[in-house]
CSV table of C-alpha atoms and ligand atoms in Angstrom, one decimal:
chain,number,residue,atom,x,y,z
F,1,UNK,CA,0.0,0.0,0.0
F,2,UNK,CA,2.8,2.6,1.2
F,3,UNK,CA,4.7,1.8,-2.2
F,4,UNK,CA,2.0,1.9,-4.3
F,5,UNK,CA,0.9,5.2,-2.5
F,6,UNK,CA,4.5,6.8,-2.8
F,7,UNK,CA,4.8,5.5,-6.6
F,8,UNK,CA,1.8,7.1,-7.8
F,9,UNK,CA,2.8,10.2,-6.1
F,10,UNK,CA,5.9,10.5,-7.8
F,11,UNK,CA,4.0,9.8,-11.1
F,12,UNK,CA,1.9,13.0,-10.1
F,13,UNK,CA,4.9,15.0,-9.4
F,14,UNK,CA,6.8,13.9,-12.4
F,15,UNK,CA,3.2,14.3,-14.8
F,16,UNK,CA,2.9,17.8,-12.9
F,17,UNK,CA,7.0,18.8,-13.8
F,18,UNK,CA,6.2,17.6,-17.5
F,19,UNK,CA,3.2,20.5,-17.8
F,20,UNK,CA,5.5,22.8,-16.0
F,21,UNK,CA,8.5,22.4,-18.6
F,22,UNK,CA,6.2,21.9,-21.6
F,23,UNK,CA,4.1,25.6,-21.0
F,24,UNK,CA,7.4,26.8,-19.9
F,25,UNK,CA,8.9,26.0,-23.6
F,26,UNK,CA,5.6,27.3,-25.0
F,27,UNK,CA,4.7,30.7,-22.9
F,28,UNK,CA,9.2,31.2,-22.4
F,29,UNK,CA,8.0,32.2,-18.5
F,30,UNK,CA,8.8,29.6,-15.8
F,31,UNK,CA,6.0,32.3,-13.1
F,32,UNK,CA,3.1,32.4,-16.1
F,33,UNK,CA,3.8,28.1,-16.3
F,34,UNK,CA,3.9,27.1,-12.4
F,35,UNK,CA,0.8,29.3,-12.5
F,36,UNK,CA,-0.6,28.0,-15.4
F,37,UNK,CA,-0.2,24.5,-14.2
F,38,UNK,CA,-1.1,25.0,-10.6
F,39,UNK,CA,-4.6,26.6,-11.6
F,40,UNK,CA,-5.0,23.9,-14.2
F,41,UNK,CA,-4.4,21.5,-10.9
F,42,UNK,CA,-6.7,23.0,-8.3
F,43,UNK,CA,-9.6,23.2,-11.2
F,44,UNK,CA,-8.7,19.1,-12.4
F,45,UNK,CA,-9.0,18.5,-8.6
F,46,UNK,CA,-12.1,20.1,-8.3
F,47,UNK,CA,-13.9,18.4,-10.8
F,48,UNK,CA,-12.8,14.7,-10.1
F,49,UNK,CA,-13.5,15.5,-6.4
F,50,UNK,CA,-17.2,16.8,-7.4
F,51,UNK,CA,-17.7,13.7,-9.5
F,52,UNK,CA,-16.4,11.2,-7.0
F,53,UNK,CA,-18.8,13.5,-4.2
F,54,UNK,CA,-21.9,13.0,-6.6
F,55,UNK,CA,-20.9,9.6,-7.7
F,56,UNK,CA,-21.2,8.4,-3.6
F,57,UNK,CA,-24.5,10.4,-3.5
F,58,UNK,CA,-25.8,9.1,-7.2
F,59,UNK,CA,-24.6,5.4,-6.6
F,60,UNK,CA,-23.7,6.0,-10.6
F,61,UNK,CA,-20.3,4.8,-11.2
F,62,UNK,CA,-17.8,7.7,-12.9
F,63,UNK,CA,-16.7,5.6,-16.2
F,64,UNK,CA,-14.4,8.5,-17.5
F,65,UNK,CA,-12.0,7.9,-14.8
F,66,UNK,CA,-10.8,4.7,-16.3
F,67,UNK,CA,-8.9,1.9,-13.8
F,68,UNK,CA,-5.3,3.1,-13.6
F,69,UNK,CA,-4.0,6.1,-12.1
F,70,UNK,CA,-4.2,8.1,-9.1
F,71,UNK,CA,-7.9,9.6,-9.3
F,72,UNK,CA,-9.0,6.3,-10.4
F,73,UNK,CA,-7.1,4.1,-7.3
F,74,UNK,CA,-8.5,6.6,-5.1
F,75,UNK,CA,-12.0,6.5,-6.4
F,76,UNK,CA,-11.9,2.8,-6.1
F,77,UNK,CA,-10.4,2.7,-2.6
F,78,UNK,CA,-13.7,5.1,-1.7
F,79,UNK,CA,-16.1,2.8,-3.0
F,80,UNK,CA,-14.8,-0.2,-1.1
F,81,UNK,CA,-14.8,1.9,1.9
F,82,UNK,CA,-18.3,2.1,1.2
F,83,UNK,CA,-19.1,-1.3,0.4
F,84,UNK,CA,-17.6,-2.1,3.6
F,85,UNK,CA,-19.9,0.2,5.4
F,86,UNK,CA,-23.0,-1.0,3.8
F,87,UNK,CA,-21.8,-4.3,4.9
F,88,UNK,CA,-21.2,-3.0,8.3
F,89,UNK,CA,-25.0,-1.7,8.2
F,90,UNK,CA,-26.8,-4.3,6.9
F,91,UNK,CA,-25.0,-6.6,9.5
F,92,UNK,CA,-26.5,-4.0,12.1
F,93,UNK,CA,-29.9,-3.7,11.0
F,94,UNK,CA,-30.5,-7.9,10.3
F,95,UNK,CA,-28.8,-8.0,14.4
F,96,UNK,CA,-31.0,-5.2,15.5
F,97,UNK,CA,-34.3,-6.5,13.8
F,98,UNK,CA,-32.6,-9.9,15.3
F,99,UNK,CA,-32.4,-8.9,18.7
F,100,UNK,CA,-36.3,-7.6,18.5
F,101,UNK,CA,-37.6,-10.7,16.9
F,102,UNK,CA,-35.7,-12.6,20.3
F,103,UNK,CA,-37.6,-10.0,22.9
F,104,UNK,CA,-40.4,-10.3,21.1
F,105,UNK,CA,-41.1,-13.3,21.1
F,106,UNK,CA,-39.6,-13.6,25.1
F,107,UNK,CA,-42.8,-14.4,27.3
F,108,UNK,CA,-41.6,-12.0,30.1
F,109,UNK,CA,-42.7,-8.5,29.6
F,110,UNK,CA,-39.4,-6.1,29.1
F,111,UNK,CA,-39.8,-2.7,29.4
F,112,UNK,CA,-36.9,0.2,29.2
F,113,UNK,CA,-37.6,3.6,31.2
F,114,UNK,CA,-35.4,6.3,32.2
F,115,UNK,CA,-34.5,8.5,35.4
F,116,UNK,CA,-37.9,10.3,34.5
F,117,UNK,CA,-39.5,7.0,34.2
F,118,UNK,CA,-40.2,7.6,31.1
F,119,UNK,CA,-41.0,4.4,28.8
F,120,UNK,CA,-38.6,4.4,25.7
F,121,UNK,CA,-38.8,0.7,24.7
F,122,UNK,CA,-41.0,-2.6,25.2
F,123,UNK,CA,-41.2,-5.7,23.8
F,124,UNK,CA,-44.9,-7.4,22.5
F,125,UNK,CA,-45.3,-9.7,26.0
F,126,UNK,CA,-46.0,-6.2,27.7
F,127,UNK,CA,-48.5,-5.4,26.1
F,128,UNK,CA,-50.4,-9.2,26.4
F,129,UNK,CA,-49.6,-9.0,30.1
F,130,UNK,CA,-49.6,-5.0,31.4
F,131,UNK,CA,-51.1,-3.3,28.0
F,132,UNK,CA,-48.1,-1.5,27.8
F,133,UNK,CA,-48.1,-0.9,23.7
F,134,UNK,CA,-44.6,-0.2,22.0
F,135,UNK,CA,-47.0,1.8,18.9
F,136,UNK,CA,-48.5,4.4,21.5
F,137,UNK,CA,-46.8,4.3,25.0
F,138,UNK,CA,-43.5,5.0,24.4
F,139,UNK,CA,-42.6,8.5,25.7
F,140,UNK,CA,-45.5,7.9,28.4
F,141,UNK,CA,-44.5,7.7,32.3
F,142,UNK,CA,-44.6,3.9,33.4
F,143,UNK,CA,-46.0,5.3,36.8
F,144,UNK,CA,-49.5,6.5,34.3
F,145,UNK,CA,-49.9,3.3,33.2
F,146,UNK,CA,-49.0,0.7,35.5
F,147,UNK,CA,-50.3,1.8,38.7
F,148,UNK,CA,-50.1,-0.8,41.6
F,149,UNK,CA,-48.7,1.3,44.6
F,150,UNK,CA,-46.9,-2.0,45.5
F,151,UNK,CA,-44.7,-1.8,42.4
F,152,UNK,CA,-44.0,1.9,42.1
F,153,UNK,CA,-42.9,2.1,45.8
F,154,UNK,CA,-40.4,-1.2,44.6
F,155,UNK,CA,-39.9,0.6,41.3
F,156,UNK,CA,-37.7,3.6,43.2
F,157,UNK,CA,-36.2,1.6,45.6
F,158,UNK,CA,-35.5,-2.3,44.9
F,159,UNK,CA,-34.3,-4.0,47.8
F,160,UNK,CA,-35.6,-7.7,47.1
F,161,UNK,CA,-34.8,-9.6,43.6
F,162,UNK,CA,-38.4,-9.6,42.7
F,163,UNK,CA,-41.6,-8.5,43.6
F,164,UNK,CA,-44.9,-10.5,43.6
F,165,UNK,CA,-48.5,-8.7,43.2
F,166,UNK,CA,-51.9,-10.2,42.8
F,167,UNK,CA,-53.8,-8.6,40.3
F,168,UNK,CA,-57.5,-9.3,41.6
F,169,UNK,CA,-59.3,-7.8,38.4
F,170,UNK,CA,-57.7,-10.0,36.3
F,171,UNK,CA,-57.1,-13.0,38.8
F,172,UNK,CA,-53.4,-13.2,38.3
F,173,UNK,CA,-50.2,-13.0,39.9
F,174,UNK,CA,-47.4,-11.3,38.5
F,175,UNK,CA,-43.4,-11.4,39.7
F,176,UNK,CA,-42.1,-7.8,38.4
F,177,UNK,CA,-38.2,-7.5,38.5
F,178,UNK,CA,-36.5,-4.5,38.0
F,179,UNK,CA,-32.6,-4.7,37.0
F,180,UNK,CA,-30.4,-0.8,36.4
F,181,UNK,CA,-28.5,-1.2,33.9
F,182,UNK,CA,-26.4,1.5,33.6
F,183,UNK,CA,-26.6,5.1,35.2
F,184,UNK,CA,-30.0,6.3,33.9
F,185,UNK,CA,-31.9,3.1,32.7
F,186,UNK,CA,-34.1,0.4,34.1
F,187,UNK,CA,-35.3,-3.0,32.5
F,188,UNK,CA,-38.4,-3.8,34.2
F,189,UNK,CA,-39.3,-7.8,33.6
F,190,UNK,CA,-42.9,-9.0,34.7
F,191,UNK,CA,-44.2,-12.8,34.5
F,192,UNK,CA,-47.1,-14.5,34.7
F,193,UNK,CA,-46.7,-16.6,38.2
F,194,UNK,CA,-50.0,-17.6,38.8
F,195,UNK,CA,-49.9,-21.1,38.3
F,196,UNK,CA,-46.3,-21.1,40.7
F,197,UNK,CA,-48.8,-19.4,43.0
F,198,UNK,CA,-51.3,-21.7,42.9
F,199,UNK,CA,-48.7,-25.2,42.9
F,200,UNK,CA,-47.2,-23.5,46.0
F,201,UNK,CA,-50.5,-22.8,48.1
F,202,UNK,CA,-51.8,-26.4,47.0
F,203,UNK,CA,-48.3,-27.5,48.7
F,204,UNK,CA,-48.6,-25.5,52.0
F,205,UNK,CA,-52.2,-26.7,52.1
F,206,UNK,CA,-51.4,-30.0,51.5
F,207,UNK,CA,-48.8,-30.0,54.2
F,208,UNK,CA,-50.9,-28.0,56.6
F,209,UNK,CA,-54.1,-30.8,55.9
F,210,UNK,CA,-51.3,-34.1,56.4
F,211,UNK,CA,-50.0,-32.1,59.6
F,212,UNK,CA,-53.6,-31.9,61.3
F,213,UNK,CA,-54.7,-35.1,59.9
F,214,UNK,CA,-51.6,-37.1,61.6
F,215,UNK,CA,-51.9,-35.0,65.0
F,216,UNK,CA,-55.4,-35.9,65.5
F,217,UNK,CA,-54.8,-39.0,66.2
F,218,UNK,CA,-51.8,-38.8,67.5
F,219,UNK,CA,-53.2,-36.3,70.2
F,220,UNK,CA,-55.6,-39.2,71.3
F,221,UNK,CA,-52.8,-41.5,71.3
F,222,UNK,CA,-50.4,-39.2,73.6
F,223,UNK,CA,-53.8,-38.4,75.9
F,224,UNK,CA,-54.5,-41.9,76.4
F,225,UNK,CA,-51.4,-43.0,77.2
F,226,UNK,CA,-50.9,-40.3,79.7
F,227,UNK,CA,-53.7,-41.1,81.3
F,228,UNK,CA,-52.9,-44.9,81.4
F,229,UNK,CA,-48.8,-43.7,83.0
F,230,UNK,CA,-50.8,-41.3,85.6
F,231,UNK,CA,-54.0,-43.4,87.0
F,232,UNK,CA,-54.5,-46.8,87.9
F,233,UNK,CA,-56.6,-48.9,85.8
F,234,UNK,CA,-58.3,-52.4,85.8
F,235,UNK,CA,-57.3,-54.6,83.2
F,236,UNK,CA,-60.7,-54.2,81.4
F,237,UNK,CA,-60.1,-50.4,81.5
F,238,UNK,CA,-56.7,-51.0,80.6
F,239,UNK,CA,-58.2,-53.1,77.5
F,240,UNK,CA,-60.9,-50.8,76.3
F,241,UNK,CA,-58.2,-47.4,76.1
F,242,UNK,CA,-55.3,-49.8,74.9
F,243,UNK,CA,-58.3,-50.1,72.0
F,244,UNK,CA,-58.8,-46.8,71.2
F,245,UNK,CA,-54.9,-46.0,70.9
F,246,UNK,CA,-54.6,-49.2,68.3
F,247,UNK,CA,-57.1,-48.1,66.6
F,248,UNK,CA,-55.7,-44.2,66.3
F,249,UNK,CA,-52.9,-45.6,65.6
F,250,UNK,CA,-54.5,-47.7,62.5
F,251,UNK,CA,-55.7,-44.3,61.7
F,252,UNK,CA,-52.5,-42.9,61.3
F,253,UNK,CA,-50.9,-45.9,59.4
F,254,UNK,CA,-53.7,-46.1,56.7
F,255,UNK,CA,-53.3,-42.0,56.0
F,256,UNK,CA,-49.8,-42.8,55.8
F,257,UNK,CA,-50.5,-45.7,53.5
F,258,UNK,CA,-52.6,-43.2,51.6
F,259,UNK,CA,-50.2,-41.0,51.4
F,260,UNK,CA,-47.9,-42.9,49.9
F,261,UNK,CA,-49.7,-44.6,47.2
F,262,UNK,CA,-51.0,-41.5,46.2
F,263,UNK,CA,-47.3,-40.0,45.8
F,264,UNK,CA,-45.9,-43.2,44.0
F,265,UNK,CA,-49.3,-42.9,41.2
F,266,UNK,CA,-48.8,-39.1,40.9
F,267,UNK,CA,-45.1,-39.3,40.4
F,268,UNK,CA,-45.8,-42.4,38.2
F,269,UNK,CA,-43.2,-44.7,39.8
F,270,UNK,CA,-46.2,-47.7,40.2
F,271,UNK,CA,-45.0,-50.1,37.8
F,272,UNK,CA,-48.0,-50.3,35.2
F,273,UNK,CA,-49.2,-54.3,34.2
F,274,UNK,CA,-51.7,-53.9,31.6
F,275,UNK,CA,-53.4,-57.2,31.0
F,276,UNK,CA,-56.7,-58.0,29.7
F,277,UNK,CA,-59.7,-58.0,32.5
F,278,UNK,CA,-62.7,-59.1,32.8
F,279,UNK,CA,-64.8,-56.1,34.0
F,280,UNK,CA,-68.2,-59.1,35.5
F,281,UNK,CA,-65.3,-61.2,37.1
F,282,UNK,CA,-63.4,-58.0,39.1
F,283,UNK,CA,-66.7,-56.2,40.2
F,284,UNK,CA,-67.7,-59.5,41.6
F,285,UNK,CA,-64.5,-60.1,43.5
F,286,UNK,CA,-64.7,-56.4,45.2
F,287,UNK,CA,-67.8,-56.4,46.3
F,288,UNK,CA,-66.8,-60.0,48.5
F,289,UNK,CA,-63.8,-58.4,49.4
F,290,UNK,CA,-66.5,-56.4,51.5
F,291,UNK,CA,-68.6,-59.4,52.6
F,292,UNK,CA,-67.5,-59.1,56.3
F,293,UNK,CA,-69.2,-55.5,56.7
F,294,UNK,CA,-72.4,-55.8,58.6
F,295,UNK,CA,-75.4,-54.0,58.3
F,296,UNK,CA,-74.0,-53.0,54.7
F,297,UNK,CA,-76.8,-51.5,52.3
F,298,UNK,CA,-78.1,-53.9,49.3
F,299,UNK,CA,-75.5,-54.4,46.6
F,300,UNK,CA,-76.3,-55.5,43.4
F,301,UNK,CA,-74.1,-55.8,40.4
F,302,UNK,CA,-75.4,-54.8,36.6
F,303,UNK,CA,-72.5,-55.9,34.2
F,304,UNK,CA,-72.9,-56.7,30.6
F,305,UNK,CA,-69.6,-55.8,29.9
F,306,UNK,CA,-68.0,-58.7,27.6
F,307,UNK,CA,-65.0,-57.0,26.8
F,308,UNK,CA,-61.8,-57.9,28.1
F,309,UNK,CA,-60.5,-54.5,29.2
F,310,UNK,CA,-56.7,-53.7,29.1
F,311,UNK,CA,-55.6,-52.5,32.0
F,312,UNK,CA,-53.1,-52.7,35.3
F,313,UNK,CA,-55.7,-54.9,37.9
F,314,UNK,CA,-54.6,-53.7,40.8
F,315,UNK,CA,-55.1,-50.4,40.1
F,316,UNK,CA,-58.7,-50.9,38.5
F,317,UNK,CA,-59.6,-53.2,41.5
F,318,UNK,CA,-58.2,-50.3,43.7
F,319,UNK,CA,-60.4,-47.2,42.1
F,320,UNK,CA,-63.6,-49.6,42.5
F,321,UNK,CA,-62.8,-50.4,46.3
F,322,UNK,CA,-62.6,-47.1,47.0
F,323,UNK,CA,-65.2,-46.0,45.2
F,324,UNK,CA,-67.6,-49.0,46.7
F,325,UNK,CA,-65.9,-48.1,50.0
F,326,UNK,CA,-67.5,-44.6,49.5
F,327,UNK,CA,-70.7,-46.0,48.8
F,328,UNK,CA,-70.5,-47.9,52.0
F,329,UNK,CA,-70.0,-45.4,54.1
F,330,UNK,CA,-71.9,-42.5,52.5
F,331,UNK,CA,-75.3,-44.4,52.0
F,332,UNK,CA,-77.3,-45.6,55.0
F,333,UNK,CA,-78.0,-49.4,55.4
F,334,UNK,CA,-81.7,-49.1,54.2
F,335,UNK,CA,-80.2,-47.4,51.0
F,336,UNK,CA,-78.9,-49.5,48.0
F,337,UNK,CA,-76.2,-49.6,46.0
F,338,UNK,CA,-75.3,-51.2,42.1
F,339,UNK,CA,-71.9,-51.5,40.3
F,340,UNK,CA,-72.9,-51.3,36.4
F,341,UNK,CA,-71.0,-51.8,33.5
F,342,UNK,CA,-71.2,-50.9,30.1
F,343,UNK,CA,-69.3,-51.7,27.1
F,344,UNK,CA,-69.8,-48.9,24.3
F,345,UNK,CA,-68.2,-48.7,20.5
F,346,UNK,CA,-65.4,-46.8,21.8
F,347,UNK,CA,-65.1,-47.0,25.4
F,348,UNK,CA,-66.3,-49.1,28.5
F,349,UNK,CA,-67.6,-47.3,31.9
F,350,UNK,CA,-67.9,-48.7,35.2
F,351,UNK,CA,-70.5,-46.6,37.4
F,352,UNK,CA,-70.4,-47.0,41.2
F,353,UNK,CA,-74.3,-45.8,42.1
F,354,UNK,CA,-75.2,-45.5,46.0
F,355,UNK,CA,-78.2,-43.8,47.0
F,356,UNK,CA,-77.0,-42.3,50.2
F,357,UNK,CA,-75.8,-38.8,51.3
F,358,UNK,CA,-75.2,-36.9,48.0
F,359,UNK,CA,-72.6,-34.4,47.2
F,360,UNK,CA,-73.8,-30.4,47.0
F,361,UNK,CA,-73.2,-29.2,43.3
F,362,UNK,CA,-70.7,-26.6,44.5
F,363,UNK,CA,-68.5,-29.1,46.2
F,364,UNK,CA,-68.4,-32.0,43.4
F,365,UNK,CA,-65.7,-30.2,41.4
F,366,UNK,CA,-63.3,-30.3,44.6
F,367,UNK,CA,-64.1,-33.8,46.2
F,368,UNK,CA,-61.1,-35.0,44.3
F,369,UNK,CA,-58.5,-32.9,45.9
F,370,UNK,CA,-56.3,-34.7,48.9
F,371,UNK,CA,-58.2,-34.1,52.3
F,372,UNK,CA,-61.2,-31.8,50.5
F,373,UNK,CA,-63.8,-33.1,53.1
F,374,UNK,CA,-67.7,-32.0,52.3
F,375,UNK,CA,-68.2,-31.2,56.1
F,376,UNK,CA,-66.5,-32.2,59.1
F,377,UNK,CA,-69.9,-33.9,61.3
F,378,UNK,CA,-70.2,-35.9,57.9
F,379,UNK,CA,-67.3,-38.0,58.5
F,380,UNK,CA,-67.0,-38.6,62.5
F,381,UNK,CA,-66.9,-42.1,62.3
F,382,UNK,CA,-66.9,-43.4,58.7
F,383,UNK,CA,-63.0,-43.7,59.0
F,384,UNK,CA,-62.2,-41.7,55.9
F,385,UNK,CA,-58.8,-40.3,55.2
F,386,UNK,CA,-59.8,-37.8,53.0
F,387,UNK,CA,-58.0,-39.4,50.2
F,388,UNK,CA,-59.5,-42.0,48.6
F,389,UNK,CA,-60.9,-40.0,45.4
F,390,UNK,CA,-57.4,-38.5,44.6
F,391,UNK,CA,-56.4,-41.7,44.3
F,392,UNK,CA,-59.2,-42.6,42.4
F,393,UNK,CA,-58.7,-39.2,39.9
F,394,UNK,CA,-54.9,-40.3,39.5
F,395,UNK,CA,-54.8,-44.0,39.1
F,396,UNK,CA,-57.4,-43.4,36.4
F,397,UNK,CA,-55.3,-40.9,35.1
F,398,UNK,CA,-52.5,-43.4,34.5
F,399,UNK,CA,-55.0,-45.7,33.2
F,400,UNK,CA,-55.9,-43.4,30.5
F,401,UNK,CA,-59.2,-43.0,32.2
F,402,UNK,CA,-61.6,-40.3,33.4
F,403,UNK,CA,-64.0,-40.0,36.1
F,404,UNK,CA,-67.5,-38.1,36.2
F,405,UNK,CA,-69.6,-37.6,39.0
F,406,UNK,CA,-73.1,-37.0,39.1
F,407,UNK,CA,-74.8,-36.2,42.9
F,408,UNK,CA,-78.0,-35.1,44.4
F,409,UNK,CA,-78.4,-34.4,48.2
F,410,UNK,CA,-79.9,-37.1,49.7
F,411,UNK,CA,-80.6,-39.1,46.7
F,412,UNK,CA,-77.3,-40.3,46.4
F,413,UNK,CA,-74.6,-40.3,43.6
F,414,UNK,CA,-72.8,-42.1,40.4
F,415,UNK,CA,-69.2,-42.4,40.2
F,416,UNK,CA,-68.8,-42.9,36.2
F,417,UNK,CA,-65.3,-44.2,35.3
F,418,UNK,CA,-64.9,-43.8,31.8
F,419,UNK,CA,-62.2,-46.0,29.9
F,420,UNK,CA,-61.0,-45.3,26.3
F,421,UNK,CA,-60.8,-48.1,24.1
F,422,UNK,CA,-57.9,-47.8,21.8
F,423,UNK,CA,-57.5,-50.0,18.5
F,424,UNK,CA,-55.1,-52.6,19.2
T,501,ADP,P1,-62.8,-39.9,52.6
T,501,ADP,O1,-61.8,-40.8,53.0
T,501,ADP,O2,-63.1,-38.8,53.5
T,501,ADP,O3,-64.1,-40.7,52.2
T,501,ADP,P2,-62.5,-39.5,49.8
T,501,ADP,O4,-61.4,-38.8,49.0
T,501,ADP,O5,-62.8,-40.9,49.5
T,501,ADP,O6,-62.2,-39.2,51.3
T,501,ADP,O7,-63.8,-38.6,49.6
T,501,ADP,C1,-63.8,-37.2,49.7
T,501,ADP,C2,-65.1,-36.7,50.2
T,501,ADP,O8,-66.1,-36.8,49.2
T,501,ADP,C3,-65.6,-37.5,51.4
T,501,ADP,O9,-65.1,-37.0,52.6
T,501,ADP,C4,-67.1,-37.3,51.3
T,501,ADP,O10,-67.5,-36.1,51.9
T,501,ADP,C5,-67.4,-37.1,49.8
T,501,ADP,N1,-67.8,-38.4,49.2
T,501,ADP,C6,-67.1,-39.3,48.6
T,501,ADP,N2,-67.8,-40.4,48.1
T,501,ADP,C7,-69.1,-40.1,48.5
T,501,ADP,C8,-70.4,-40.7,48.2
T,501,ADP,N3,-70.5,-41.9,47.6
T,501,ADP,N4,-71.5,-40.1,48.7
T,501,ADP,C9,-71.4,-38.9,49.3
T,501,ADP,N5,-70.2,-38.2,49.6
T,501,ADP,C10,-69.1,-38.8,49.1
């Protein structure tokens, strides 16, 4: 490059000396020459520069400067220059529009204000999730539009990482974070959290209903046997309390039981042995599985089911115990009760019908959930853990199944189990 430069300099200097001496031999006067020359330079100069100027501006390519020599080297080296920079831009603008196509299509809003809080950019989540709209609220104060007093007091001063609020219009909660990023801007991130919400109350509720369903007993137990330590009992005494405390303490090992089946079917870690079933045959063998209850309301059994039904036994003989268990000790003695089944083109359904207590319409949605409970005086007595139908929901879950319930208070109810069948 330095060469080249320096050799076509000295090609301009010796092309300038040759005008110099060649008016000088015409005009006889070195001054008039130089002169001569040096005005003929500036004006060459002027014109080439003005061409190359409206060339850049024209995008018109200056033919007359041909491709050797100093004007046209120099032209050249411009218009690479400005290749590059096109390059250079186009490279920017496909990483800008990049970079907007990635928050856009981010499901946290973004937003961008300034000292003044002043909005100056946000991404298409804002406006789904705070209607904060990138065509008319930039330039707006965020404090106008988004008006929880929560988030503006956490908005000037941030001590936590985050921020929840519950927005009770719109049933939501939302986690708003708000990260400075340099002197005078703030990114301000919100997310939806409502369903973390929810997962973590069902968890503290869960653990609060386990905690009060295992002291219960356990309360009994501890006052009985205190009371066994601190007085003095006859043997028959002795025998009826020693009662009581195994049977709390039965209590407490079938919730446990409970508990644990119904963690091992929701985390799926039963080991699933589909075989083919005969729907008549299994009814049959749960309802003498509950021959020794006395005093147990009539049970009848409606099955024309003929098809052999593909699925883990113990877990379909487990969701009609229960649900027969239910029956049992939801419908009085005088009442009745009938286990039908029904095959159908494309599924089978097993119904458990009682005509006992009933379920209010309100409550039938929640019956499912662990400990949900209609009411307390209900249930002194029928020996209930509060699980049994969440076991139910999930073991026909993994069966591919569904369950439907139909009640009426004091008419009694149907437990519909509803079972796919697949093409094999
Ligand atoms: P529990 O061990 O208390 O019976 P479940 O999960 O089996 O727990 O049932 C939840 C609640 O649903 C019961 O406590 C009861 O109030 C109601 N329930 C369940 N089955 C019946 C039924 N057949 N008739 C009336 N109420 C029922």
């Amino acid at each position: 490059m330095g060469s080249n430069f320096f050799g076509l300099l000295t090609k301009q200097l010796a092309l300038v000396v040759f005008f110099v001496c060649f008016a000088w031999l015409i005009t006889g006067s070195l001054m008039v020459s130089v002169s001569l020359v040096f005005i003929l330079y500036v004006l060459w100069n002027s014109l080439v520069f003005s061409a190359i100027r409206a060339s850049i501006d024209s995008d018109l390519k200056i033919e007359w400067l041909g491709t050797r020599g100093f004007y046209s080297e120099l032209y050249s080296a411009i218009q690479g220059l400005i290749k590059q920079s096109w390059g250079y831009r186009k490279r920017f603008i496909s990483l800008i529009s990049e970079v907007n196509a990635l928050a856009g299509s981010l499901p946290d809003a973004g937003i961008i204000v300034n000292n003044r809080l002043i909005i100056e950019w946000c991404n298409k989540a804002s406006k789904e999730l705070l209607g904060i709209n990138s065509a008319h609220d930039i330039g707006q104060r965020i404090d106008q539009l988004l008006r929880y007093p929560a988030f503006l007091e956490y908005l000037q001063n941030p001590k936590a990482d985050y921020l929840d609020i519950e927005d009770q219009a719109n049933k939501r909660h939302l986690r708003f974070r708000v990260i400075r990023y340099n002197k005078d801007k703030r990114l301000i991130s919100a997310r939806d959290v409502t369903q973390q919400v929810k997962t973590n109350e069902i968890r503290q509720d869960f653990i609060a209903n386990a905690s009060h369903e295992l002291k219960t007993p356990l309360t009994t137990i501890k006052g009985y046997s205190e009371l066994i330590v601190d007085s003095n009992f006859n043997p028959q005494e002795l025998n009826s309390l020693a009662t009581v405390i195994t049977a709390q303490a039965d209590r407490m090992n079938k919730i446990i039981e409970d508990l644990l089946t119904l963690s091992k079917i929701e985390s799926r870690s039963v080991s699933i042995d589909k075989e083919e079933i005969d729907v008549t045959e299994l009814l049959l063998q749960v309802v003498r599985a509950f021959e020794y209850l006395v005093d147990r309301p009539e049970t009848k059994i409606d099955s024309t089911s003929t098809r052999m039904l593909l699925a883990d036994e113990q877990l379909l003989h487990s969701i009609v115990e229960n649900l027969l268990s239910n029956a049992y000790r939801y419908t009085p003695k005088e009442g009745g009760i009938i286990l039908r089944s029904r095959d159908y083109e494309h599924e089978t359904i097993i119904e458990v019908i009682d005509s006992g207590l009933g379920i209010p319409n309100n409550e039938i949605s929640r019956i499912t959930e662990r400990f949900y409970r209609i009411d307390k005086g209900r249930h002194s007595g029928t020996g209930g853990t509060g699980l049994g139908l969440a076991i139910v929901k999930h073991s026909l879950d993994l069966l591919g199944g569904t369950l439907e319930i139909e009640s009426e208070i004091n008419r009694g109810s149907i437990f519909r189990c509803r079972f796919p069948i697949k093409n094999r």
